[in-house]
CSV table of C-alpha atoms in Angstrom, one decimal:
chain,number,residue,atom,x,y,z
A,300,LEU,CA,-75.5,-10.3,-13.2
A,301,ALA,CA,-78.7,-11.5,-15.0
A,302,ASP,CA,-80.8,-10.0,-12.2
A,303,GLY,CA,-78.9,-6.7,-12.4
A,304,ASN,CA,-77.7,-7.1,-8.8
A,305,VAL,CA,-74.6,-4.8,-8.5
A,306,SER,CA,-73.8,-5.9,-4.9
A,307,THR,CA,-73.4,-9.5,-6.2
A,308,LEU,CA,-70.9,-8.2,-8.8
A,309,LEU,CA,-69.0,-6.2,-6.1
A,310,LYS,CA,-68.9,-9.1,-3.8
A,311,GLY,CA,-67.5,-11.3,-6.5
A,312,VAL,CA,-64.8,-8.8,-7.4
A,313,LEU,CA,-63.8,-8.3,-3.8
A,314,THR,CA,-63.7,-12.1,-3.3
A,315,ALA,CA,-61.5,-12.5,-6.3
A,316,ALA,CA,-59.2,-9.6,-5.2
A,317,GLY,CA,-58.9,-11.3,-1.8
A,318,ILE,CA,-58.0,-14.6,-3.4
A,319,PHE,CA,-55.3,-13.0,-5.6
A,320,ALA,CA,-53.9,-11.0,-2.6
A,321,THR,CA,-53.7,-14.1,-0.5
A,322,GLY,CA,-52.0,-15.9,-3.4
A,323,ALA,CA,-49.4,-13.2,-3.7
A,324,LEU,CA,-48.7,-13.2,0.0
A,325,ALA,CA,-48.5,-17.0,0.1
A,326,ALA,CA,-46.1,-17.0,-2.9
A,327,TRP,CA,-43.8,-14.4,-1.2
A,328,GLY,CA,-43.9,-16.3,2.1
A,329,TYR,CA,-43.2,-19.6,0.3
A,330,SER,CA,-40.3,-18.2,-1.7
A,331,GLN,CA,-38.6,-16.8,1.4
A,332,THR,CA,-39.2,-20.0,3.3
A,333,MET,CA,-37.9,-22.2,0.4
A,334,VAL,CA,-34.8,-20.1,0.0
A,335,LYS,CA,-33.8,-20.4,3.7
A,336,ALA,CA,-34.7,-24.1,3.8
A,337,SER,CA,-32.8,-25.0,0.5
A,338,GLN,CA,-29.7,-23.1,1.6
A,339,ARG,CA,-29.8,-24.9,5.0
A,340,ILE,CA,-30.1,-28.2,3.2
A,341,LEU,CA,-27.2,-27.5,0.9
A,342,PHE,CA,-25.2,-26.3,4.0
A,343,ASP,CA,-25.8,-29.6,5.7
A,344,ILE,CA,-25.0,-31.6,2.6
A,345,ARG,CA,-21.6,-29.9,2.1
A,346,ARG,CA,-20.8,-30.2,5.8
A,347,ASP,CA,-21.7,-33.9,6.1
A,348,LEU,CA,-20.0,-34.7,2.8
A,349,PHE,CA,-16.7,-32.9,3.8
A,350,SER,CA,-16.8,-34.5,7.3
A,351,HIS,CA,-17.3,-38.0,5.8
A,352,ILE,CA,-14.6,-37.6,3.2
A,353,GLN,CA,-12.1,-36.8,6.0
A,354,THR,CA,-12.8,-40.2,7.5
A,355,LEU,CA,-12.1,-42.2,4.4
A,356,PRO,CA,-8.9,-44.2,4.2
A,357,LEU,CA,-6.0,-43.2,1.9
A,358,LYS,CA,-6.8,-46.2,-0.3
A,359,PHE,CA,-9.9,-44.4,-1.5
A,360,PHE,CA,-8.0,-41.3,-2.6
A,361,ASP,CA,-5.4,-43.5,-4.4
A,362,THR,CA,-8.2,-45.0,-6.6
A,363,ASN,CA,-10.4,-41.9,-7.2
A,364,GLY,CA,-9.4,-38.7,-9.0
A,365,HIS,CA,-9.3,-35.6,-6.9
A,366,GLY,CA,-11.2,-33.6,-9.6
A,367,ASP,CA,-14.0,-36.1,-9.5
A,368,ILE,CA,-14.3,-35.7,-5.7
A,369,MET,CA,-14.2,-31.9,-6.2
A,370,SER,CA,-17.0,-32.3,-8.7
A,371,LEU,CA,-19.3,-33.5,-5.9
A,372,PHE,CA,-18.9,-30.1,-4.1
A,373,THR,CA,-19.4,-28.0,-7.3
A,374,ASN,CA,-21.4,-29.6,-10.1
A,375,ASP,CA,-23.4,-32.1,-8.2
A,376,ILE,CA,-24.4,-29.8,-5.3
A,377,ASP,CA,-25.1,-27.0,-7.9
A,378,THR,CA,-27.6,-29.3,-9.6
A,379,ILE,CA,-29.3,-30.0,-6.3
A,380,SER,CA,-29.3,-26.2,-5.5
A,381,ASP,CA,-31.1,-25.5,-8.9
A,382,ALA,CA,-33.7,-28.1,-8.2
A,383,LEU,CA,-34.4,-26.9,-4.7
A,384,ASN,CA,-34.5,-23.2,-5.5
A,385,ASN,CA,-36.5,-23.5,-8.7
A,386,SER,CA,-37.7,-26.9,-9.8
A,387,PHE,CA,-38.9,-28.1,-6.4
A,388,ALA,CA,-41.1,-25.1,-5.9
A,389,MET,CA,-42.5,-25.4,-9.4
A,390,VAL,CA,-43.3,-29.1,-8.9
A,391,ILE,CA,-45.2,-28.4,-5.6
A,392,GLN,CA,-47.1,-25.5,-7.2
A,393,SER,CA,-48.0,-27.6,-10.3
A,394,PHE,CA,-49.4,-30.5,-8.3
A,395,LEU,CA,-51.4,-28.1,-6.0
A,396,THR,CA,-52.8,-26.4,-9.1
A,397,LEU,CA,-53.6,-29.7,-10.7
A,398,PHE,CA,-55.4,-31.0,-7.5
A,399,GLY,CA,-57.5,-27.8,-7.2
A,400,THR,CA,-58.3,-27.9,-10.9
A,401,ILE,CA,-59.5,-31.5,-10.9
A,402,THR,CA,-61.6,-30.8,-7.7
A,403,MET,CA,-63.4,-28.0,-9.6
A,404,MET,CA,-63.9,-30.2,-12.6
A,405,LEU,CA,-65.4,-32.9,-10.5
A,406,VAL,CA,-67.8,-30.3,-9.1
A,407,LEU,CA,-68.9,-29.3,-12.6
A,408,SER,CA,-69.0,-32.8,-14.2
A,409,VAL,CA,-67.8,-36.2,-12.8
A,410,ARG,CA,-68.4,-38.0,-16.1
A,411,LEU,CA,-66.3,-35.5,-18.2
A,412,THR,CA,-63.6,-35.5,-15.6
A,413,ILE,CA,-63.0,-39.2,-16.2
A,414,ILE,CA,-61.7,-38.3,-19.6
A,415,VAL,CA,-59.2,-35.8,-18.2
A,416,VAL,CA,-58.1,-38.3,-15.5
A,417,VAL,CA,-57.4,-41.0,-18.1
A,418,PHE,CA,-55.2,-38.6,-20.1
A,419,LEU,CA,-53.4,-37.5,-16.9
A,420,ILE,CA,-52.7,-41.1,-16.1
A,421,LEU,CA,-51.3,-41.6,-19.6
A,422,MET,CA,-49.1,-38.5,-19.1
A,423,PHE,CA,-47.7,-39.8,-15.8
A,424,ILE,CA,-47.0,-43.2,-17.3
A,425,PHE,CA,-45.0,-41.6,-20.1
A,426,ILE,CA,-43.2,-39.3,-17.7
A,427,LYS,CA,-42.2,-42.2,-15.6
A,428,TYR,CA,-41.0,-44.3,-18.6
A,429,ASN,CA,-39.1,-41.3,-20.1
A,430,GLY,CA,-37.6,-40.3,-16.8
A,431,LYS,CA,-36.3,-43.8,-16.1
A,432,ARG,CA,-34.5,-43.8,-19.4
A,433,SER,CA,-33.2,-40.2,-19.1
A,434,LYS,CA,-32.0,-40.7,-15.5
A,435,LYS,CA,-29.5,-43.4,-16.7
A,436,TYR,CA,-27.9,-40.9,-19.2
A,437,TYR,CA,-28.0,-38.0,-16.7
A,438,HIS,CA,-26.0,-40.2,-14.2
A,439,ARG,CA,-23.5,-41.0,-17.0
A,440,GLN,CA,-23.3,-37.2,-17.8
A,441,GLN,CA,-22.4,-36.3,-14.2
A,442,LYS,CA,-19.8,-39.1,-14.1
A,443,GLU,CA,-18.2,-37.9,-17.4
A,444,LEU,CA,-18.2,-34.3,-16.1
A,445,GLY,CA,-16.4,-35.5,-12.9
A,446,ASN,CA,-13.8,-37.3,-15.1
A,447,ILE,CA,-13.2,-34.1,-17.0
A,448,ASN,CA,-12.8,-32.1,-13.8
A,449,SER,CA,-10.4,-34.7,-12.5
A,450,PHE,CA,-8.3,-34.6,-15.7
A,451,VAL,CA,-8.2,-30.8,-15.8
A,452,GLN,CA,-7.2,-30.6,-12.1
A,453,GLU,CA,-4.4,-33.1,-12.7
A,454,MET,CA,-3.1,-31.3,-15.8
A,455,MET,CA,-3.1,-27.9,-14.1
A,456,ALA,CA,-1.2,-29.3,-11.1
A,457,GLY,CA,1.4,-31.0,-13.4
A,458,GLN,CA,2.0,-28.1,-15.9
A,459,LYS,CA,5.8,-28.2,-15.5
A,460,VAL,CA,6.0,-31.9,-16.1
A,461,GLU,CA,3.7,-31.6,-19.1
A,462,LYS,CA,5.8,-28.8,-20.7
A,463,VAL,CA,9.1,-30.5,-20.0
A,464,PHE,CA,8.1,-33.6,-21.8
A,465,ASN,CA,6.2,-31.8,-24.6
A,466,HIS,CA,3.0,-33.6,-23.7
A,467,GLU,CA,0.6,-30.9,-24.6
A,468,GLN,CA,-0.7,-32.4,-27.8
A,469,LYS,CA,-1.2,-35.8,-26.3
A,470,ASN,CA,-3.1,-34.4,-23.3
A,471,PHE,CA,-5.2,-32.2,-25.7
A,472,GLU,CA,-6.2,-35.3,-27.6
A,473,LYS,CA,-7.1,-37.2,-24.4
A,474,PHE,CA,-9.2,-34.2,-23.2
A,475,CYS,CA,-11.0,-34.1,-26.6
A,476,GLU,CA,-11.9,-37.8,-26.2
A,477,MET,CA,-13.3,-37.2,-22.7
A,478,ASN,CA,-15.1,-34.1,-23.9
A,479,GLU,CA,-16.7,-36.1,-26.7
A,480,SER,CA,-17.9,-38.7,-24.3
A,481,PHE,CA,-19.4,-36.0,-22.1
A,482,ARG,CA,-21.1,-34.5,-25.2
A,483,LYS,CA,-22.6,-37.8,-26.2
A,484,GLU,CA,-24.0,-38.6,-22.8
A,485,SER,CA,-25.4,-35.1,-22.4
A,486,THR,CA,-27.0,-35.3,-25.8
A,487,ASN,CA,-28.7,-38.6,-25.0
A,488,ALA,CA,-29.9,-37.3,-21.7
A,489,LEU,CA,-31.4,-34.1,-23.2
A,490,ALA,CA,-32.8,-35.9,-26.2
A,491,TYR,CA,-34.9,-38.2,-24.0
A,492,SER,CA,-36.0,-35.5,-21.6
A,493,GLY,CA,-36.7,-33.2,-24.6
A,494,MET,CA,-39.4,-35.7,-25.8
A,495,LEU,CA,-41.5,-34.9,-22.8
A,496,ILE,CA,-42.8,-31.5,-23.7
A,497,PRO,CA,-44.1,-32.2,-27.2
A,498,VAL,CA,-45.7,-35.5,-26.1
A,499,ILE,CA,-47.4,-33.9,-23.1
A,500,VAL,CA,-48.6,-30.9,-25.2
A,501,CYS,CA,-50.1,-33.3,-27.9
A,502,LEU,CA,-51.9,-35.3,-25.2
A,503,SER,CA,-53.2,-32.2,-23.6
A,504,TYR,CA,-54.6,-30.8,-26.9
A,505,PHE,CA,-56.2,-34.1,-27.7
A,506,ASN,CA,-57.7,-34.2,-24.2
A,507,TYR,CA,-59.1,-30.7,-24.7
A,508,ALA,CA,-60.6,-31.6,-28.1
A,509,LEU,CA,-62.2,-34.8,-26.8
A,510,SER,CA,-63.6,-33.0,-23.7
A,511,ALA,CA,-65.0,-30.2,-25.9
A,512,CYS,CA,-66.8,-32.7,-28.3
A,513,VAL,CA,-68.2,-34.8,-25.4
A,514,GLY,CA,-69.2,-31.7,-23.5
A,515,GLY,CA,-71.0,-30.3,-26.6
A,516,ILE,CA,-73.0,-33.5,-26.8
A,517,PHE,CA,-73.9,-33.2,-23.1
A,518,VAL,CA,-75.1,-29.6,-23.7
A,519,ILE,CA,-77.2,-30.7,-26.7
A,520,LYS,CA,-78.8,-33.5,-24.7
A,521,GLY,CA,-79.4,-31.1,-21.7
A,522,ILE,CA,-77.1,-32.9,-19.4
A,523,MET,CA,-75.0,-29.7,-18.9
A,524,ASP,CA,-75.7,-26.0,-19.5
A,525,LEU,CA,-73.6,-23.9,-21.7
A,526,GLY,CA,-72.1,-21.8,-18.9
A,527,SER,CA,-70.9,-25.0,-17.1
A,528,ILE,CA,-69.3,-26.5,-20.1
A,529,SER,CA,-67.5,-23.1,-20.8
A,530,ALA,CA,-66.1,-23.0,-17.3
A,531,TYR,CA,-65.3,-26.7,-17.5
A,532,LEU,CA,-63.2,-26.3,-20.7
A,533,VAL,CA,-61.3,-23.5,-19.0
A,534,TYR,CA,-60.3,-25.9,-16.3
A,535,VAL,CA,-59.4,-28.6,-18.9
A,536,ARG,CA,-56.9,-26.1,-20.4
A,537,GLN,CA,-55.7,-25.2,-17.0
A,538,SER,CA,-55.1,-28.8,-16.1
A,539,ALA,CA,-52.5,-29.1,-18.9
A,540,MET,CA,-50.6,-26.1,-17.6
A,541,PRO,CA,-49.1,-27.7,-14.4
A,542,MET,CA,-48.1,-30.8,-16.5
A,543,ASN,CA,-46.3,-28.6,-19.0
A,544,GLN,CA,-44.6,-26.7,-16.1
A,545,PHE,CA,-43.5,-30.0,-14.5
A,546,THR,CA,-42.0,-31.4,-17.8
A,547,GLN,CA,-40.1,-28.2,-18.2
A,548,GLN,CA,-38.4,-28.8,-14.9
A,549,VAL,CA,-37.6,-32.5,-15.5
A,550,ASN,CA,-34.1,-31.8,-16.9
A,551,PHE,CA,-33.2,-30.0,-13.6
A,552,LEU,CA,-34.8,-32.7,-11.5
A,553,LEU,CA,-33.1,-35.6,-13.2
A,554,ALA,CA,-29.7,-33.9,-13.1
A,555,ALA,CA,-30.3,-33.2,-9.4
A,556,LEU,CA,-31.2,-36.8,-8.7
A,557,SER,CA,-28.1,-38.0,-10.5
A,558,GLY,CA,-26.0,-35.6,-8.5
A,559,ALA,CA,-27.7,-36.7,-5.3
A,560,GLU,CA,-27.0,-40.3,-6.1
A,561,ARG,CA,-23.3,-39.6,-6.6
A,562,ILE,CA,-23.2,-37.8,-3.2
A,563,PHE,CA,-25.1,-40.6,-1.5
A,564,ASP,CA,-22.7,-43.1,-3.0
A,565,MET,CA,-19.8,-41.2,-1.6
A,566,MET,CA,-21.5,-41.0,1.9
A,567,ASP,CA,-21.9,-44.8,1.7
A,568,GLU,CA,-18.1,-45.3,1.3
A,569,PRO,CA,-16.9,-47.1,4.5
A,570,ALA,CA,-14.8,-44.9,6.8
A,571,GLU,CA,-11.5,-45.8,8.3
A,572,ILE,CA,-11.7,-48.5,11.0
A,573,ASP,CA,-10.7,-47.0,14.3
A,574,GLU,CA,-11.7,-49.0,17.4
A,575,GLY,CA,-8.6,-48.5,19.4
A,576,PRO,CA,-9.1,-48.0,23.1
A,577,VAL,CA,-5.5,-46.9,23.8
A,578,THR,CA,-5.0,-43.1,23.9
A,579,LEU,CA,-2.1,-40.7,24.3
A,580,CYS,CA,-1.9,-38.3,27.2
A,581,ASN,CA,0.5,-35.8,28.8
A,582,VAL,CA,2.3,-37.0,31.8
A,583,ARG,CA,4.5,-35.6,34.6
A,584,ASN,CA,6.8,-37.7,36.7
A,585,ASN,CA,6.0,-38.0,40.4
A,586,PRO,CA,8.7,-37.8,43.0
A,587,ASP,CA,8.9,-41.6,43.0
A,588,GLY,CA,9.7,-41.5,39.2
A,589,GLU,CA,6.3,-42.9,38.2
A,590,PRO,CA,4.4,-41.0,35.4
A,591,ALA,CA,1.1,-39.4,36.3
A,592,GLU,CA,-1.4,-38.0,33.8
A,593,CYS,CA,-1.8,-34.2,33.6
A,594,GLU,CA,-3.6,-31.6,31.6
A,595,GLU,CA,-0.8,-29.2,30.7
A,596,PHE,CA,1.6,-29.8,27.8
A,597,THR,CA,4.8,-31.2,29.3
A,598,GLN,CA,6.5,-32.7,26.2
A,599,ASN,CA,6.3,-36.0,28.0
A,600,PHE,CA,3.8,-38.5,26.8
A,601,ALA,CA,2.5,-42.0,27.8
A,602,TRP,CA,0.0,-44.5,26.4
A,603,LYS,CA,-3.2,-44.7,28.4
A,604,VAL,CA,-3.9,-48.5,28.2
A,605,PRO,CA,-7.2,-49.8,29.7
A,606,VAL,CA,-6.7,-52.8,32.0
A,607,GLU,CA,-10.1,-53.8,33.4
A,608,ASP,CA,-13.3,-52.5,34.8
A,609,ASN,CA,-13.2,-51.6,38.5
A,610,THR,CA,-15.8,-52.2,41.1
A,611,ASP,CA,-17.6,-48.9,40.3
A,612,GLY,CA,-18.1,-49.8,36.7
A,613,GLY,CA,-15.3,-47.5,35.5
A,614,LYS,CA,-12.1,-48.3,33.6
A,615,GLU,CA,-8.7,-49.0,35.2
A,616,TYR,CA,-5.8,-47.7,33.2
A,617,LYS,CA,-2.0,-48.2,33.2
A,618,LEU,CA,0.4,-45.7,31.8
A,619,VAL,CA,3.1,-46.9,29.3
A,620,PRO,CA,5.8,-44.3,28.6
A,621,LEU,CA,6.0,-43.2,25.0
A,622,LYS,CA,9.5,-44.3,23.9
A,623,GLY,CA,9.2,-45.1,20.2
A,624,ASP,CA,9.9,-48.9,20.1
A,625,VAL,CA,8.5,-50.2,16.8
A,626,ARG,CA,8.4,-53.8,15.8
A,627,PHE,CA,7.1,-55.7,12.8
A,628,SER,CA,6.3,-59.4,13.2
A,629,ASP,CA,5.6,-61.5,10.0
A,630,VAL,CA,3.8,-58.6,8.4
A,631,VAL,CA,2.1,-59.3,5.0
A,632,PHE,CA,0.7,-56.4,3.0
A,633,GLY,CA,-0.5,-55.5,-0.5
A,634,TYR,CA,-2.3,-52.5,-1.9
A,635,ASN,CA,-4.6,-55.0,-3.6
A,636,GLU,CA,-5.2,-58.7,-3.3
A,637,ASP,CA,-3.4,-59.6,-6.5
A,638,LYS,CA,0.1,-58.2,-5.5
A,639,VAL,CA,1.8,-58.5,-2.2
A,640,ILE,CA,4.3,-55.7,-1.4
A,641,LEU,CA,5.6,-57.0,1.9
A,642,ASN,CA,5.7,-60.7,2.5
A,643,GLY,CA,6.4,-61.9,6.1
A,644,ILE,CA,8.5,-58.8,7.1
A,645,SER,CA,10.0,-58.8,10.6
A,646,LEU,CA,12.0,-55.8,11.8
A,647,TYR,CA,12.5,-53.6,14.8
A,648,ALA,CA,13.5,-50.0,15.6
A,649,LYS,CA,14.6,-49.3,19.2
A,650,PRO,CA,14.2,-45.9,20.8
A,651,GLY,CA,17.0,-43.6,19.8
A,652,GLN,CA,18.1,-45.6,16.8
A,653,LYS,CA,18.6,-43.9,13.4
A,654,ILE,CA,17.6,-46.3,10.6
A,655,ALA,CA,17.6,-45.9,6.8
A,656,PHE,CA,15.6,-48.1,4.4
A,657,VAL,CA,17.6,-48.5,1.2
A,658,GLY,CA,16.2,-50.1,-1.9
A,659,SER,CA,14.9,-49.8,-5.4
A,660,THR,CA,11.7,-47.9,-6.3
A,661,GLY,CA,8.7,-49.9,-5.3
A,662,ALA,CA,10.6,-52.1,-2.8
A,663,GLY,CA,8.2,-51.0,0.1
A,664,LYS,CA,10.3,-48.3,1.9
A,665,THR,CA,7.5,-45.7,2.0
A,666,THR,CA,4.9,-48.5,2.6
A,667,ILE,CA,6.5,-49.4,5.9
A,668,ILE,CA,6.2,-45.9,7.2
A,669,ASN,CA,2.6,-45.7,5.9
A,670,LEU,CA,1.8,-48.9,7.8
A,671,ILE,CA,3.2,-47.5,11.1
A,672,ASN,CA,0.8,-44.6,10.7
A,673,ARG,CA,-2.0,-47.0,9.9
A,674,PHE,CA,-2.7,-45.3,6.6
A,675,TYR,CA,-3.4,-48.8,5.3
A,676,GLU,CA,-4.4,-52.0,7.1
A,677,ILE,CA,-2.0,-55.0,7.0
A,678,ASN,CA,-3.2,-58.4,5.6
A,679,SER,CA,-1.6,-60.4,8.5
A,680,GLY,CA,1.0,-60.2,11.2
A,681,THR,CA,1.4,-57.6,13.9
A,682,ILE,CA,3.0,-54.1,14.3
A,683,THR,CA,3.6,-53.1,17.9
A,684,TYR,CA,4.5,-49.6,19.2
A,685,ASP,CA,6.0,-49.6,22.7
A,686,GLY,CA,4.7,-53.2,23.1
A,687,ILE,CA,1.1,-52.2,22.1
A,688,ASP,CA,-0.5,-53.5,18.9
A,689,ILE,CA,-1.1,-50.4,16.8
A,690,LYS,CA,-4.6,-51.7,16.0
A,691,ASP,CA,-5.4,-51.0,19.7
A,692,ILE,CA,-4.2,-47.4,19.5
A,693,ARG,CA,-6.7,-44.7,18.5
A,694,LYS,CA,-5.6,-43.4,15.1
A,695,ASP,CA,-5.6,-39.7,16.0
A,696,ASP,CA,-3.4,-40.4,19.0
A,697,LEU,CA,-1.1,-42.8,17.0
A,698,ARG,CA,-0.5,-40.2,14.3
A,699,ARG,CA,-0.1,-37.4,16.9
A,700,SER,CA,2.8,-39.3,18.4
A,701,LEU,CA,4.7,-39.5,15.1
A,702,SER,CA,6.4,-36.9,13.0
A,703,MET,CA,6.7,-37.5,9.3
A,704,VAL,CA,8.3,-35.6,6.4
A,705,ILE,CA,6.3,-36.4,3.3
A,706,GLN,CA,8.0,-36.9,0.0
A,707,ASP,CA,5.7,-34.4,-1.8
A,708,THR,CA,5.7,-31.0,-0.3
A,709,HIS,CA,2.2,-29.5,0.1
A,710,LEU,CA,1.5,-25.9,1.3
A,711,PHE,CA,-1.9,-24.8,2.5
A,712,THR,CA,-3.4,-21.4,1.8
A,713,GLY,CA,-2.3,-19.2,4.8
A,714,THR,CA,0.7,-17.6,6.3
A,715,ILE,CA,4.1,-19.3,6.6
A,716,ALA,CA,3.6,-19.5,10.4
A,717,ASP,CA,0.2,-21.2,9.9
A,718,ASN,CA,1.8,-23.9,7.7
A,719,ILE,CA,4.7,-24.5,10.2
A,720,ARG,CA,2.1,-24.7,13.0
A,721,TYR,CA,0.0,-27.2,11.1
A,722,GLY,CA,1.4,-30.1,13.0
A,723,ARG,CA,0.7,-28.6,16.4
A,724,LEU,CA,-1.9,-25.8,16.4
A,725,ASP,CA,-1.1,-24.7,19.9
A,726,ALA,CA,2.5,-24.0,19.1
A,727,THR,CA,3.7,-20.5,20.1
A,728,ASP,CA,5.5,-18.1,17.8
A,729,GLY,CA,8.8,-19.1,19.5
A,730,ASP,CA,8.1,-22.8,18.7
A,731,VAL,CA,7.4,-21.8,15.1
A,732,ARG,CA,10.7,-19.9,14.9
A,733,ASN,CA,12.7,-22.7,16.5
A,734,ALA,CA,11.2,-25.2,14.0
A,735,ALA,CA,12.3,-22.9,11.2
A,736,LEU,CA,15.8,-22.6,12.6
A,737,VAL,CA,16.1,-26.4,12.8
A,738,ALA,CA,15.0,-26.7,9.2
A,739,ASN,CA,17.4,-23.9,8.1
A,740,ALA,CA,14.4,-21.9,6.8
A,741,HIS,CA,14.5,-19.0,9.3
A,742,SER,CA,17.0,-16.9,7.3
A,743,PHE,CA,15.1,-16.8,4.0
A,744,ILE,CA,11.7,-16.4,5.8
A,745,LYS,CA,13.0,-13.3,7.5
A,746,ARG,CA,14.0,-11.8,4.1
A,747,LEU,CA,10.4,-12.0,2.9
A,748,PRO,CA,8.4,-8.7,3.0
A,749,ASN,CA,6.1,-9.9,5.8
A,750,GLY,CA,8.4,-12.6,7.3
A,751,TYR,CA,6.4,-15.4,9.0
A,752,ASP,CA,3.2,-13.5,8.2
A,753,THR,CA,3.7,-13.9,4.4
A,754,VAL,CA,0.6,-15.4,2.9
A,755,LEU,CA,1.1,-18.5,0.8
A,756,HIS,CA,-1.4,-19.9,-1.7
A,757,SER,CA,-1.9,-23.6,-2.3
A,758,ASP,CA,-2.1,-23.2,-6.1
């Protein structure tokens, strides 16, 4: 410009326009890529979390609130979603901007850049210290929120009981206590993270003032020219911008980290032990009366018990007809180590017998049935099913061989036919109708507007 060269000006303008256009296209491409990547990550997290939860033993659900588990799929995953869609992109952009800015500052003046680097190190140290303290409170905040969700879910499911016993006021007081705990933890978390922005802004202003003073001295002594120090101070101000942007996203990042930790803790919960080699198969009797495995559904079943490896390296199996002979031998069991429910129980149920367990509440009647299904593992002793230790039977096959009417009725969202078919998904419409007839439910089902196609809702 000082030489009056218009072509140089035009070249500079076109270069700047190209840079801005490239930046705009890159920002658009990044946003599209990040949206697809983040949603895929969230999809995988939900899928893996749900899949893992289905493998957990009943003991886990007995000791953890359903609302707290639901909070993982809603609140905790939502915090991760916010961080991936917004904060994560901002953090990457901030660090790239900071890297480019420091590079240009080093080109202009290495000695002045040392001042900026020192202040940036101080900012990072404070961010690390503050984040460590805030993270603890954010983790507590997510936990308290899960407790509230669990309590509300429990109250909504038990509204009839609550109203019958006039428990509304007591439940309201308990909710207020939990809500107050959540408020305190949230306040502490936001108070610590809220200190970041003013501290970082103060450090950045002090950094700019010190750089301007030292730079002025360099200009006076001829170490730098006036144009260079002017450009340098612009970069000093620009170096503070990504730090400010980063601190503004800290709240979302810390909440996301706390949510992720809760999800990972859930993923670390040990799954049900299932190492049984014995499986259930359909069989058809040969002319000689011996059972033979077949693919079609015959309503005849047998246990496929491995015997030994054959000469080809494969497995040899024997078929044990499914009859329903159940035997307990010196079984000891307790839901926890402090209290034994069953102590040295021995009993048997032969095929075809009808047996009733009679006893007071808590005597262990339902527990015995739960142990046959291996919902819980016994402390000692053995339970055999057709002469086979149930620990050797694969759980899916063990439970498929049993029918159980649970004390608490639970309906899933879907048609009446879908709910009846829940125990055997390949049941025909005729099978469904026959099951309803046996349960004396067919008559009132037919009186419904859509009969077996009437949609039920789990709530």
